[in-house]
Amino acid sequence: MSNQIKKLAINSALEAGDLILKKYRKFGRGTIQFKSKHEILTEADKISEKKILSRIKKNFPDHRILSEESGDSEADSDYIWVVDPLDGTTNFSIHNPLWSISIGVTYKKEPLVGVIYAPFLEEIYVAEKGKGAKIYSSSLTNGKRMSVSSMKADKAIHAFCHGHDEESKKRALKYYNYQKEYGFDCRQLGSAAIELAYVASGRVESITIPGTNPWDVAAGVLMVQEAGGRATDMNNKKWTLDNKDIVASNGKVHSALIKAFKESEAI
């Protein structure tokens, strides 16, 4: 079953990504809509979600779907598809290429499959529980096994993100300031899914997100784990779909990250 799910997740991400890549090339910011003061929606979000959800419903009609734009289908199933049809919408809107499609699948609340597709970068990241994580070109050729970096805290480059509520933003900014003062480097790339894929592929050492949503990270969590890293909440406990905070890292810097975040909150 997991292999069938993985194939559908990959094909759905590729199809949706190729559709909205055409929109990206001629996108104008005047067409954006606001979901909240700091959260935008584009036609591309809707097109991508429609394509992905239709594929899931056709092939796995009994499965539950949790998607950013459509919400929770609340189907009674051990399988949950967790979908972000366009992660990094603001990047998309300003023609920054760091945006992606993220599809994660859990079984009995455990991550089973994770697929992240960055169309403009022509990279697709794929993870399956117990079978590792790989990065492919968009043609699915030249697959390379992903592995987290071996960097320690003194040389670590950290990524961060945050939820849209004011409290999450304040916590994230405190953490950012702390890392900028006491760490090597810390930056926000604008797509949590890509940032998690970058941790898994060893490009950065960590991503810390207070106030996250499950569709932002469900695929990437498995990717980090299968690449040899760790994903927990801020109390260093195993991450689950119910968690609002996440720390994902190469493992070597994890304890230092937890400590840094707690110290930053005390400031």
PDB file of C-alpha atoms in Angstrom:
ATOM      1  CA  MET A   1       0.000   0.000   0.000  1.00  0.00           C
ATOM      2  CA  SER A   2       2.749   2.492   0.900  1.00  0.00           C
ATOM      3  CA  ASN A   3       4.323   2.080  -2.555  1.00  0.00           C
ATOM      4  CA  GLN A   4       0.986   2.861  -4.256  1.00  0.00           C
ATOM      5  CA  ILE A   5       0.538   5.880  -2.007  1.00  0.00           C
ATOM      6  CA  LYS A   6       4.068   7.086  -2.743  1.00  0.00           C
ATOM      7  CA  LYS A   7       3.545   6.821  -6.508  1.00  0.00           C
ATOM      8  CA  LEU A   8       0.278   8.736  -6.348  1.00  0.00           C
ATOM      9  CA  ALA A   9       1.797  11.431  -4.117  1.00  0.00           C
ATOM     10  CA  ILE A  10       4.727  11.875  -6.520  1.00  0.00           C
ATOM     11  CA  ASN A  11       2.556  11.994  -9.636  1.00  0.00           C
ATOM     12  CA  SER A  12       0.049  14.364  -8.022  1.00  0.00           C
ATOM     13  CA  ALA A  13       2.804  16.731  -6.902  1.00  0.00           C
ATOM     14  CA  LEU A  14       4.438  16.700 -10.330  1.00  0.00           C
ATOM     15  CA  GLU A  15       1.178  17.346 -12.163  1.00  0.00           C
ATOM     16  CA  ALA A  16       0.123  20.141  -9.818  1.00  0.00           C
ATOM     17  CA  GLY A  17       3.587  21.658  -9.820  1.00  0.00           C
ATOM     18  CA  ASP A  18       3.838  21.746 -13.587  1.00  0.00           C
ATOM     19  CA  LEU A  19       0.413  23.388 -13.801  1.00  0.00           C
ATOM     20  CA  ILE A  20       1.240  26.199 -11.410  1.00  0.00           C
ATOM     21  CA  LEU A  21       4.755  26.680 -12.785  1.00  0.00           C
ATOM     22  CA  LYS A  22       3.041  28.079 -15.885  1.00  0.00           C
ATOM     23  CA  LYS A  23       1.115  30.497 -13.651  1.00  0.00           C
ATOM     24  CA  TYR A  24       4.314  31.459 -11.824  1.00  0.00           C
ATOM     25  CA  ARG A  25       6.089  32.578 -14.979  1.00  0.00           C
ATOM     26  CA  LYS A  26       3.451  35.227 -15.699  1.00  0.00           C
ATOM     27  CA  PHE A  27       2.119  35.888 -12.203  1.00  0.00           C
ATOM     28  CA  GLY A  28       1.144  39.410 -11.166  1.00  0.00           C
ATOM     29  CA  ARG A  29       0.737  40.358  -7.504  1.00  0.00           C
ATOM     30  CA  GLY A  30      -2.391  42.354  -8.251  1.00  0.00           C
ATOM     31  CA  THR A  31      -4.407  39.110  -8.338  1.00  0.00           C
ATOM     32  CA  ILE A  32      -3.631  37.983  -4.774  1.00  0.00           C
ATOM     33  CA  GLN A  33      -6.348  37.594  -2.154  1.00  0.00           C
ATOM     34  CA  PHE A  34      -5.867  37.896   1.610  1.00  0.00           C
ATOM     35  CA  LYS A  35      -6.862  35.089   3.964  1.00  0.00           C
ATOM     36  CA  SER A  36      -5.633  37.199   6.891  1.00  0.00           C
ATOM     37  CA  LYS A  37      -3.482  40.283   7.395  1.00  0.00           C
ATOM     38  CA  HIS A  38      -0.272  38.333   6.756  1.00  0.00           C
ATOM     39  CA  GLU A  39      -1.539  35.370   4.709  1.00  0.00           C
ATOM     40  CA  ILE A  40      -2.285  35.439   1.010  1.00  0.00           C
ATOM     41  CA  LEU A  41      -4.062  33.154  -1.445  1.00  0.00           C
ATOM     42  CA  THR A  42      -3.516  32.906  -5.186  1.00  0.00           C
ATOM     43  CA  GLU A  43      -5.289  31.182  -8.034  1.00  0.00           C
ATOM     44  CA  ALA A  44      -2.313  28.824  -8.146  1.00  0.00           C
ATOM     45  CA  ASP A  45      -3.089  27.563  -4.607  1.00  0.00           C
ATOM     46  CA  LYS A  46      -6.589  26.638  -5.725  1.00  0.00           C
ATOM     47  CA  ILE A  47      -5.511  25.024  -9.002  1.00  0.00           C
ATOM     48  CA  SER A  48      -2.856  22.926  -7.269  1.00  0.00           C
ATOM     49  CA  GLU A  49      -5.184  21.778  -4.506  1.00  0.00           C
ATOM     50  CA  LYS A  50      -7.944  20.843  -6.948  1.00  0.00           C
ATOM     51  CA  LYS A  51      -5.558  18.674  -8.966  1.00  0.00           C
ATOM     52  CA  ILE A  52      -4.058  16.910  -5.937  1.00  0.00           C
ATOM     53  CA  LEU A  53      -7.306  16.308  -4.074  1.00  0.00           C
ATOM     54  CA  SER A  54      -9.076  14.971  -7.152  1.00  0.00           C
ATOM     55  CA  ARG A  55      -6.315  12.398  -7.633  1.00  0.00           C
ATOM     56  CA  ILE A  56      -6.461  11.307  -3.994  1.00  0.00           C
ATOM     57  CA  LYS A  57     -10.257  11.025  -3.942  1.00  0.00           C
ATOM     58  CA  LYS A  58     -10.291   9.022  -7.163  1.00  0.00           C
ATOM     59  CA  ASN A  59      -7.680   6.500  -6.033  1.00  0.00           C
ATOM     60  CA  PHE A  60      -8.226   6.410  -2.260  1.00  0.00           C
ATOM     61  CA  PRO A  61     -11.808   7.586  -1.689  1.00  0.00           C
ATOM     62  CA  ASP A  62     -11.944   6.316   1.892  1.00  0.00           C
ATOM     63  CA  HIS A  63      -8.827   8.122   3.079  1.00  0.00           C
ATOM     64  CA  ARG A  64      -8.960  11.255   5.216  1.00  0.00           C
ATOM     65  CA  ILE A  65      -7.571  14.470   3.721  1.00  0.00           C
ATOM     66  CA  LEU A  66      -6.242  17.447   5.670  1.00  0.00           C
ATOM     67  CA  SER A  67      -5.451  20.285   3.270  1.00  0.00           C
ATOM     68  CA  GLU A  68      -4.525  23.926   3.881  1.00  0.00           C
ATOM     69  CA  GLU A  69      -7.256  25.452   1.745  1.00  0.00           C
ATOM     70  CA  SER A  70     -10.075  22.886   2.048  1.00  0.00           C
ATOM     71  CA  GLY A  71      -9.558  21.903   5.677  1.00  0.00           C
ATOM     72  CA  ASP A  72     -10.269  18.464   7.116  1.00  0.00           C
ATOM     73  CA  SER A  73     -12.473  15.964   5.286  1.00  0.00           C
ATOM     74  CA  GLU A  74     -12.916  14.181   8.665  1.00  0.00           C
ATOM     75  CA  ALA A  75     -13.218  10.782   6.973  1.00  0.00           C
ATOM     76  CA  ASP A  76     -12.889   7.825   9.352  1.00  0.00           C
ATOM     77  CA  SER A  77      -9.604   6.348   8.155  1.00  0.00           C
ATOM     78  CA  ASP A  78      -6.208   5.344   9.536  1.00  0.00           C
ATOM     79  CA  TYR A  79      -4.680   7.067   6.501  1.00  0.00           C
ATOM     80  CA  ILE A  80      -4.413  10.869   6.465  1.00  0.00           C
ATOM     81  CA  TRP A  81      -3.173  12.829   3.457  1.00  0.00           C
ATOM     82  CA  VAL A  82      -1.746  16.132   4.673  1.00  0.00           C
ATOM     83  CA  VAL A  83      -1.501  18.557   1.759  1.00  0.00           C
ATOM     84  CA  ASP A  84      -0.057  22.008   1.226  1.00  0.00           C
ATOM     85  CA  PRO A  85      -0.814  22.749  -2.436  1.00  0.00           C
ATOM     86  CA  LEU A  86       1.538  25.745  -2.505  1.00  0.00           C
ATOM     87  CA  ASP A  87       3.945  26.205   0.386  1.00  0.00           C
ATOM     88  CA  GLY A  88       5.673  29.563   0.108  1.00  0.00           C
ATOM     89  CA  THR A  89       2.852  31.488  -1.555  1.00  0.00           C
ATOM     90  CA  THR A  90       4.455  34.836  -0.741  1.00  0.00           C
ATOM     91  CA  ASN A  91       7.691  33.713  -2.395  1.00  0.00           C
ATOM     92  CA  PHE A  92       5.632  32.607  -5.393  1.00  0.00           C
ATOM     93  CA  SER A  93       3.936  35.999  -5.563  1.00  0.00           C
ATOM     94  CA  ILE A  94       7.244  37.918  -5.744  1.00  0.00           C
ATOM     95  CA  HIS A  95       8.885  35.483  -8.185  1.00  0.00           C
ATOM     96  CA  ASN A  96      11.186  34.001  -5.559  1.00  0.00           C
ATOM     97  CA  PRO A  97      11.728  30.371  -6.704  1.00  0.00           C
ATOM     98  CA  LEU A  98      11.654  28.895  -3.183  1.00  0.00           C
ATOM     99  CA  TRP A  99       8.095  27.530  -3.195  1.00  0.00           C
ATOM    100  CA  SER A 100       6.864  23.967  -3.250  1.00  0.00           C
ATOM    101  CA  ILE A 101       4.067  21.427  -3.133  1.00  0.00           C
ATOM    102  CA  SER A 102       4.060  19.286   0.018  1.00  0.00           C
ATOM    103  CA  ILE A 103       2.188  15.987   0.394  1.00  0.00           C
ATOM    104  CA  GLY A 104       2.584  13.904   3.536  1.00  0.00           C
ATOM    105  CA  VAL A 105       0.700  10.713   4.391  1.00  0.00           C
ATOM    106  CA  THR A 106       0.367   9.267   7.869  1.00  0.00           C
ATOM    107  CA  TYR A 107      -0.885   5.826   8.899  1.00  0.00           C
ATOM    108  CA  LYS A 108      -2.234   5.439  12.416  1.00  0.00           C
ATOM    109  CA  LYS A 109      -0.694   8.839  13.189  1.00  0.00           C
ATOM    110  CA  GLU A 110       2.793   7.753  12.086  1.00  0.00           C
ATOM    111  CA  PRO A 111       4.452   9.388   9.053  1.00  0.00           C
ATOM    112  CA  LEU A 112       4.385   6.946   6.132  1.00  0.00           C
ATOM    113  CA  VAL A 113       5.223   8.881   2.950  1.00  0.00           C
ATOM    114  CA  GLY A 114       6.535  12.379   2.284  1.00  0.00           C
ATOM    115  CA  VAL A 115       6.842  14.150  -1.075  1.00  0.00           C
ATOM    116  CA  ILE A 116       8.008  17.728  -1.604  1.00  0.00           C
ATOM    117  CA  TYR A 117       8.272  19.157  -5.122  1.00  0.00           C
ATOM    118  CA  ALA A 118      10.027  22.444  -5.909  1.00  0.00           C
ATOM    119  CA  PRO A 119       9.050  22.968  -9.572  1.00  0.00           C
ATOM    120  CA  PHE A 120      11.262  25.936 -10.429  1.00  0.00           C
ATOM    121  CA  LEU A 121      14.286  24.258  -8.818  1.00  0.00           C
ATOM    122  CA  GLU A 122      13.405  21.058 -10.694  1.00  0.00           C
ATOM    123  CA  GLU A 123      13.864  19.020  -7.521  1.00  0.00           C
ATOM    124  CA  ILE A 124      11.552  16.466  -5.933  1.00  0.00           C
ATOM    125  CA  TYR A 125      12.274  15.058  -2.492  1.00  0.00           C
ATOM    126  CA  VAL A 126      10.762  11.688  -1.563  1.00  0.00           C
ATOM    127  CA  ALA A 127      10.719   9.748   1.714  1.00  0.00           C
ATOM    128  CA  GLU A 128       9.085   6.459   2.688  1.00  0.00           C
ATOM    129  CA  LYS A 129       9.058   5.088   6.207  1.00  0.00           C
ATOM    130  CA  GLY A 130      11.903   2.640   6.724  1.00  0.00           C
ATOM    131  CA  LYS A 131      13.204   3.099   3.177  1.00  0.00           C
ATOM    132  CA  GLY A 132      15.153   6.335   3.421  1.00  0.00           C
ATOM    133  CA  ALA A 133      14.827   9.627   1.564  1.00  0.00           C
ATOM    134  CA  LYS A 134      15.976  10.600  -1.914  1.00  0.00           C
ATOM    135  CA  ILE A 135      16.251  13.718  -4.027  1.00  0.00           C
ATOM    136  CA  TYR A 136      15.497  13.514  -7.751  1.00  0.00           C
ATOM    137  CA  SER A 137      15.399  15.839 -10.711  1.00  0.00           C
ATOM    138  CA  SER A 138      11.825  16.588 -11.802  1.00  0.00           C
ATOM    139  CA  SER A 139      12.175  13.874 -14.441  1.00  0.00           C
ATOM    140  CA  LEU A 140      12.677  11.370 -11.581  1.00  0.00           C
ATOM    141  CA  THR A 141      16.136  10.462 -12.836  1.00  0.00           C
ATOM    142  CA  ASN A 142      19.461  10.515 -11.025  1.00  0.00           C
ATOM    143  CA  GLY A 143      17.976   9.817  -7.617  1.00  0.00           C
ATOM    144  CA  LYS A 144      20.415  10.515  -4.789  1.00  0.00           C
ATOM    145  CA  ARG A 145      20.009   9.349  -1.218  1.00  0.00           C
ATOM    146  CA  MET A 146      19.592  12.231   1.209  1.00  0.00           C
ATOM    147  CA  SER A 147      21.541  12.460   4.429  1.00  0.00           C
ATOM    148  CA  VAL A 148      21.629  15.166   7.075  1.00  0.00           C
ATOM    149  CA  SER A 149      24.858  17.091   7.556  1.00  0.00           C
ATOM    150  CA  SER A 150      27.518  16.309  10.140  1.00  0.00           C
ATOM    151  CA  MET A 151      27.998  19.959  11.138  1.00  0.00           C
ATOM    152  CA  LYS A 152      28.057  20.789  14.835  1.00  0.00           C
ATOM    153  CA  ALA A 153      26.529  23.812  16.538  1.00  0.00           C
ATOM    154  CA  ASP A 154      29.460  26.184  16.066  1.00  0.00           C
ATOM    155  CA  LYS A 155      29.252  25.910  12.251  1.00  0.00           C
ATOM    156  CA  ALA A 156      25.513  25.331  11.896  1.00  0.00           C
ATOM    157  CA  ILE A 157      23.283  27.311   9.566  1.00  0.00           C
ATOM    158  CA  HIS A 158      19.766  27.386  10.981  1.00  0.00           C
ATOM    159  CA  ALA A 159      16.472  28.127   9.261  1.00  0.00           C
ATOM    160  CA  PHE A 160      13.358  29.357  11.000  1.00  0.00           C
ATOM    161  CA  CYS A 161       9.715  30.032  10.262  1.00  0.00           C
ATOM    162  CA  HIS A 162       6.585  30.854  12.286  1.00  0.00           C
ATOM    163  CA  GLY A 163       2.813  30.716  12.367  1.00  0.00           C
ATOM    164  CA  HIS A 164       0.627  33.693  11.473  1.00  0.00           C
ATOM    165  CA  ASP A 165      -0.473  34.495  15.024  1.00  0.00           C
ATOM    166  CA  GLU A 166       1.273  37.317  16.881  1.00  0.00           C
ATOM    167  CA  GLU A 167       2.617  35.108  19.675  1.00  0.00           C
ATOM    168  CA  SER A 168       4.329  32.732  17.244  1.00  0.00           C
ATOM    169  CA  LYS A 169       5.937  35.629  15.395  1.00  0.00           C
ATOM    170  CA  LYS A 170       7.266  37.133  18.623  1.00  0.00           C
ATOM    171  CA  ARG A 171       8.742  33.790  19.698  1.00  0.00           C
ATOM    172  CA  ALA A 172      10.352  33.265  16.292  1.00  0.00           C
ATOM    173  CA  LEU A 173      11.897  36.742  16.246  1.00  0.00           C
ATOM    174  CA  LYS A 174      13.364  36.246  19.703  1.00  0.00           C
ATOM    175  CA  TYR A 175      14.880  32.974  18.530  1.00  0.00           C
ATOM    176  CA  TYR A 176      16.215  34.603  15.344  1.00  0.00           C
ATOM    177  CA  ASN A 177      17.831  37.422  17.317  1.00  0.00           C
ATOM    178  CA  TYR A 178      19.369  34.929  19.733  1.00  0.00           C
ATOM    179  CA  GLN A 179      20.890  32.833  16.938  1.00  0.00           C
ATOM    180  CA  LYS A 180      22.148  35.917  15.125  1.00  0.00           C
ATOM    181  CA  GLU A 181      23.917  37.043  18.296  1.00  0.00           C
ATOM    182  CA  TYR A 182      25.202  33.749  19.640  1.00  0.00           C
ATOM    183  CA  GLY A 183      25.105  31.341  16.680  1.00  0.00           C
ATOM    184  CA  PHE A 184      26.754  31.259  13.262  1.00  0.00           C
ATOM    185  CA  ASP A 185      23.775  32.101  11.047  1.00  0.00           C
ATOM    186  CA  CYS A 186      19.979  31.927  10.941  1.00  0.00           C
ATOM    187  CA  ARG A 187      17.614  32.783   8.096  1.00  0.00           C
ATOM    188  CA  GLN A 188      14.036  32.418   6.842  1.00  0.00           C
ATOM    189  CA  LEU A 189      13.692  30.926   3.360  1.00  0.00           C
ATOM    190  CA  GLY A 190       9.909  31.262   3.181  1.00  0.00           C
ATOM    191  CA  SER A 191       8.872  27.652   2.573  1.00  0.00           C
ATOM    192  CA  ALA A 192       8.867  25.333   5.576  1.00  0.00           C
ATOM    193  CA  ALA A 193       8.651  22.290   3.309  1.00  0.00           C
ATOM    194  CA  ILE A 194      11.774  23.305   1.386  1.00  0.00           C
ATOM    195  CA  GLU A 195      13.568  24.158   4.621  1.00  0.00           C
ATOM    196  CA  LEU A 196      12.833  20.684   5.976  1.00  0.00           C
ATOM    197  CA  ALA A 197      14.022  19.149   2.706  1.00  0.00           C
ATOM    198  CA  TYR A 198      17.192  21.220   3.018  1.00  0.00           C
ATOM    199  CA  VAL A 199      17.776  19.836   6.520  1.00  0.00           C
ATOM    200  CA  ALA A 200      17.276  16.311   5.176  1.00  0.00           C
ATOM    201  CA  SER A 201      19.685  16.907   2.303  1.00  0.00           C
ATOM    202  CA  GLY A 202      22.373  18.446   4.520  1.00  0.00           C
ATOM    203  CA  ARG A 203      22.132  21.961   3.087  1.00  0.00           C
ATOM    204  CA  VAL A 204      21.232  23.494   6.459  1.00  0.00           C
ATOM    205  CA  GLU A 205      21.415  22.027   9.943  1.00  0.00           C
ATOM    206  CA  SER A 206      17.985  22.846  11.340  1.00  0.00           C
ATOM    207  CA  ILE A 207      14.572  24.431  11.019  1.00  0.00           C
ATOM    208  CA  THR A 208      12.665  25.750  14.044  1.00  0.00           C
ATOM    209  CA  ILE A 209       8.998  26.709  13.758  1.00  0.00           C
ATOM    210  CA  PRO A 210       6.737  27.974  16.544  1.00  0.00           C
ATOM    211  CA  GLY A 211       3.055  27.895  15.590  1.00  0.00           C
ATOM    212  CA  THR A 212       3.252  25.574  12.617  1.00  0.00           C
ATOM    213  CA  ASN A 213       0.407  23.849  10.781  1.00  0.00           C
ATOM    214  CA  PRO A 214       0.517  20.117   9.974  1.00  0.00           C
ATOM    215  CA  TRP A 215       0.345  20.651   6.195  1.00  0.00           C
ATOM    216  CA  ASP A 216       3.511  22.761   6.347  1.00  0.00           C
ATOM    217  CA  VAL A 217       5.642  20.012   7.836  1.00  0.00           C
ATOM    218  CA  ALA A 218       4.051  16.544   7.601  1.00  0.00           C
ATOM    219  CA  ALA A 219       6.043  15.505   4.527  1.00  0.00           C
ATOM    220  CA  GLY A 220       9.279  17.109   5.666  1.00  0.00           C
ATOM    221  CA  VAL A 221       9.311  15.532   9.115  1.00  0.00           C
ATOM    222  CA  LEU A 222       9.532  12.050   7.645  1.00  0.00           C
ATOM    223  CA  MET A 223      12.188  13.268   5.222  1.00  0.00           C
ATOM    224  CA  VAL A 224      14.411  14.505   8.046  1.00  0.00           C
ATOM    225  CA  GLN A 225      13.900  11.326  10.044  1.00  0.00           C
ATOM    226  CA  GLU A 226      14.642   9.042   7.106  1.00  0.00           C
ATOM    227  CA  ALA A 227      17.755  11.091   6.309  1.00  0.00           C
ATOM    228  CA  GLY A 228      19.113  10.437   9.803  1.00  0.00           C
ATOM    229  CA  GLY A 229      17.906  13.567  11.584  1.00  0.00           C
ATOM    230  CA  ARG A 230      15.465  14.340  14.380  1.00  0.00           C
ATOM    231  CA  ALA A 231      12.091  16.077  14.643  1.00  0.00           C
ATOM    232  CA  THR A 232      10.571  16.985  18.026  1.00  0.00           C
ATOM    233  CA  ASP A 233       8.505  19.615  19.763  1.00  0.00           C
ATOM    234  CA  MET A 234      10.178  22.348  21.806  1.00  0.00           C
ATOM    235  CA  ASN A 235      10.276  20.035  24.836  1.00  0.00           C
ATOM    236  CA  ASN A 236      12.323  17.483  22.905  1.00  0.00           C
ATOM    237  CA  LYS A 237       9.395  15.071  22.686  1.00  0.00           C
ATOM    238  CA  LYS A 238       8.459  13.163  19.545  1.00  0.00           C
ATOM    239  CA  TRP A 239       6.682  15.361  17.003  1.00  0.00           C
ATOM    240  CA  THR A 240       3.066  14.497  16.099  1.00  0.00           C
ATOM    241  CA  LEU A 241       0.425  16.057  13.848  1.00  0.00           C
ATOM    242  CA  ASP A 242      -1.101  17.678  16.926  1.00  0.00           C
ATOM    243  CA  ASN A 243       2.046  19.660  17.799  1.00  0.00           C
ATOM    244  CA  LYS A 244       2.043  23.398  17.112  1.00  0.00           C
ATOM    245  CA  ASP A 245       5.832  23.763  17.439  1.00  0.00           C
ATOM    246  CA  ILE A 246       8.618  21.841  15.742  1.00  0.00           C
ATOM    247  CA  VAL A 247      12.383  21.578  15.834  1.00  0.00           C
ATOM    248  CA  ALA A 248      13.976  19.471  13.090  1.00  0.00           C
ATOM    249  CA  SER A 249      17.718  19.044  12.797  1.00  0.00           C
ATOM    250  CA  ASN A 250      20.649  16.875  11.823  1.00  0.00           C
ATOM    251  CA  GLY A 251      20.568  15.522  15.384  1.00  0.00           C
ATOM    252  CA  LYS A 252      24.018  16.797  16.313  1.00  0.00           C
ATOM    253  CA  VAL A 253      22.732  20.298  17.054  1.00  0.00           C
ATOM    254  CA  HIS A 254      19.358  19.287  18.466  1.00  0.00           C
ATOM    255  CA  SER A 255      20.027  19.692  22.183  1.00  0.00           C
ATOM    256  CA  ALA A 256      21.704  23.044  21.556  1.00  0.00           C
ATOM    257  CA  LEU A 257      18.652  24.164  19.553  1.00  0.00           C
ATOM    258  CA  ILE A 258      16.208  23.281  22.308  1.00  0.00           C
ATOM    259  CA  LYS A 259      18.390  25.129  24.784  1.00  0.00           C
ATOM    260  CA  ALA A 260      18.741  28.152  22.482  1.00  0.00           C
ATOM    261  CA  PHE A 261      14.989  28.425  21.966  1.00  0.00           C
ATOM    262  CA  LYS A 262      14.231  28.222  25.681  1.00  0.00           C
ATOM    263  CA  GLU A 263      16.909  30.807  26.469  1.00  0.00           C
ATOM    264  CA  SER A 264      15.579  33.103  23.749  1.00  0.00           C
ATOM    265  CA  GLU A 265      12.082  32.955  25.241  1.00  0.00           C
ATOM    266  CA  ALA A 266      13.459  34.041  28.602  1.00  0.00           C
ATOM    267  CA  ILE A 267      14.857  37.259  27.133  1.00  0.00           C
TER     268      ILE A 267
END
